[in-house]
Amino acid sequence: MTSIEAVGPTAGGDPGAPEAPVGDRAAPDPSGWTCPAPLRGHERIVMGHGGGGALSAELVEQVFAPAFGGPALSSLADSAAVEVGGARLAFSTDSFVVRPLFFPGGSIGDLAVNGTVNDLAMSGARPAYLSCGFILEEGVELGTVTRIAEALGAAARTAGVEVATGDTKVVEAGRGDGVYLNTAGIGLIPDGVDIRPQRAAPGDVVIVSGPVGAHGVAVLSRRAGLEFEVGIESDCAALNSLVAAMLAVTDELHVLRDPTRGGVAAALNEIAAAASVGVALRERAVPVPEQVAAACAMLGLDPLYVANEGKLLAFVPRAEADAVLAAMRAHPLGAQAAVIGECVEDHPGMVVARTGLGGTRVVDPPLGEQLPRIC
Amino acid sequence: MTSIEAVGPTAGGDPGAPEAPVGDRAAPDPSGWTCPAPLRGHERIVMGHGGGGALSAELVEQVFAPAFGGPALSSLADSAAVEVGGARLAFSTDSFVVRPLFFPGGSIGDLAVNGTVNDLAMSGARPAYLSCGFILEEGVELGTVTRIAEALGAAARTAGVEVATGDTKVVEAGRGDGVYLNTAGIGLIPDGVDIRPQRAAPGDVVIVSGPVGAHGVAVLSRRAGLEFEVGIESDCAALNSLVAAMLAVTDELHVLRDPTRGGVAAALNEIAAAASVGVALRERAVPVPEQVAAACAMLGLDPLYVANEGKLLAFVPRAEADAVLAAMRAHPLGAQAAVIGECVEDHPGMVVARTGLGGTRVVDPPLGEQLPRIC
């Protein structure tokens, strides 16, 4: 991956400093810069451990999985499939630490709903109930908390889920960053649906539901110390209705994944590894909005690694692909859906892109994250 | 309630300052003190909003409930009762921001399991699955994270629940406090069980499962700047097996509540308000360990308001009380269970204590919390 350090002072800002007002153009102070993708083997937590890449996976594999045990945790899916009282449920959680709290196209409240709703939907479940935990920093304005709660409530209504239970904790000033959120969600997995990374199979067509990269660039455009203003809004959206439209034409979806932290590259690598298959990516077929491509070029970011919050990847048997693609394009959240590759027997566990020049390159899994605190 | 400001420099320490090593006896610096129970009508979040008292309730009633809507959230119980796929489920969440991360008798990992398991058990549900979200501060030692994960896993095995799904985020140094945790949990509510605060009825006997106040004092004893060492351990424990033993003798438990933030006083007031009944408390019957009483006297704390993490309050019809009490005393976590009062028609919404001197006093609901960041 391209790491943020390679980019020069324009890209970084000072993620450790207090939020500067938008429009503040003070020169960034590199002394406070953090390291999103450091070398491995460290004894302390680094930003990259939260990036959803290889370091996050190491933390799960080496620390959490051995400590917690249990079969559900080890499935590596976005949500766990559990059975309670005869009902087959999807169960998932995410914490949200995005900076800034409000960004073009959304807020931490929207993310907290859509992130967890999408994790549930990626197993084909129908999201039903959310929990919501606030960790507030002493001194944050009540008006800010209210705006976030209202955004969260509105996003829940749009997604058709209910916030059923909650909790609030307050930490001293200087021990938080305004508002951190956690949501967990439960949803019902319909009979006959079995969607998980391990089901990817050679011959599957890989579809993306629309253009990628907007969320990460939209958040970054509001960070302090950045020299550009882009007219890009986050794609933050709940995908459960899109998934329902896809399931209406076939039960035979093999894999669904929302490419959040680590972007399309991380998601495809995780699927390739989980199913021991190869993924052949047609790099030029991946839709990237022009402004996102321009911003990424300026910042030295690769759009394949930038987080999305309202897109999904689908692995669909070839025989079903046309019908699924048509159903997606008939839905507002899938109007620009595109086939971007296929699942192959070659190079199991690896993602290989055909580049614009006719060559090939390996699309490595990210180590940490290009942009920390993007969700 | 007695607020921490009334206590003098011995009690406060500096909750905003970095953790001092145990044994550090530097004079506390009042400039960094926080306000756990300020006056109302403020425009900003104060520590008391996280205390589980009246300020927390105001935040829920005035900000969260209007924003989120929905019937489940408004029940004011520790967990929500929801139906998914024909199964009647309890669903609950808690975030954990306790300082220090390790304290006599437990750790944030134990709390994260037992807090959510107990919230589920207080509806009579059988806790089954937990989610777990870590918010890690950059720079925290991997060994600390591992110890917490191991404590969490061990507590889950003891409680008979599985950690099914998780998430990790990392925030920059100075934007967190080592480790914050969130857990959400789901459990199955058995047929015929209907346990909730609204069911408290005049004539119910009020039982506490054991001596109160140990958790809060144990955590406080490890805070920086305190001048005493007490031999008190947190009572942190999962109460689901105790609840199962109680339900084995009768379905007719009206209310169960674990008196965490705000202690016995907050829990009884919430129940009195929810059911519009009075609670007559026999103050001298409330078991308080001698060392807890001594520490509270020294610090100006009222044991009725100190947080517990392994105790429950039960409202039980008089006809069932002897059988329930016997079942509790036969269980290791209820060996010292005691009747501490009764539910009455008088003074609805209020808790009135008969004091040692034969008089009576109103036991007010706490405004904020005597001890911030106790769980």
PDB file of C-alpha atoms in Angstrom, chain A residues 20 32 95 127 129 150 158 166 208-209 215 221 231 238 265 278 281 302 307-308 321 323 335 338 352-353 369:
ATOM      1  CA  ALA A  20      -8.860  23.445  13.719  1.00  0.00           C
ATOM      2  CA  GLY A  32       2.431  15.257  16.233  1.00  0.00           C
ATOM      3  CA  SER A  95     -17.008   1.348  17.358  1.00  0.00           C
ATOM      4  CA  PRO A 127     -31.165  -5.879  10.404  1.00  0.00           C
ATOM      5  CA  TYR A 129     -32.341  -3.806  16.351  1.00  0.00           C
ATOM      6  CA  GLU A 150     -30.670  13.077  15.731  1.00  0.00           C
ATOM      7  CA  THR A 158     -34.104   5.273   6.972  1.00  0.00           C
ATOM      8  CA  GLY A 166     -28.220   2.332  24.981  1.00  0.00           C
ATOM      9  CA  VAL A 208     -19.113  -3.614  -6.981  1.00  0.00           C
ATOM     10  CA  SER A 209     -22.306  -1.682  -6.272  1.00  0.00           C
ATOM     11  CA  HIS A 215     -16.086   8.344   2.000  1.00  0.00           C
ATOM     12  CA  SER A 221     -11.148  16.893   3.037  1.00  0.00           C
ATOM     13  CA  GLY A 231     -16.803  18.713  -3.772  1.00  0.00           C
ATOM     14  CA  ALA A 238     -27.498   1.541   4.638  1.00  0.00           C
ATOM     15  CA  ALA A 265      -8.137  -4.092  -1.710  1.00  0.00           C
ATOM     16  CA  GLY A 278      -7.666 -16.132  -6.422  1.00  0.00           C
ATOM     17  CA  LEU A 281      -9.352  -7.753 -10.741  1.00  0.00           C
ATOM     18  CA  ASP A 302      -4.653   4.519  -3.987  1.00  0.00           C
ATOM     19  CA  ALA A 307     -12.641   3.348   2.860  1.00  0.00           C
ATOM     20  CA  ASN A 308     -16.233   3.310   1.605  1.00  0.00           C
ATOM     21  CA  ALA A 321     -24.647 -12.531 -12.429  1.00  0.00           C
ATOM     22  CA  ALA A 323     -29.941 -11.057 -13.008  1.00  0.00           C
ATOM     23  CA  ALA A 335     -27.417   2.281 -10.184  1.00  0.00           C
ATOM     24  CA  ALA A 338     -20.209  -2.818 -12.341  1.00  0.00           C
ATOM     25  CA  VAL A 352      -4.049  -9.827  -9.013  1.00  0.00           C
ATOM     26  CA  ALA A 353      -4.991  -6.751 -11.026  1.00  0.00           C
ATOM     27  CA  GLU A 369      -4.682   2.066   7.080  1.00  0.00           C
TER      28      GLU A 369
END
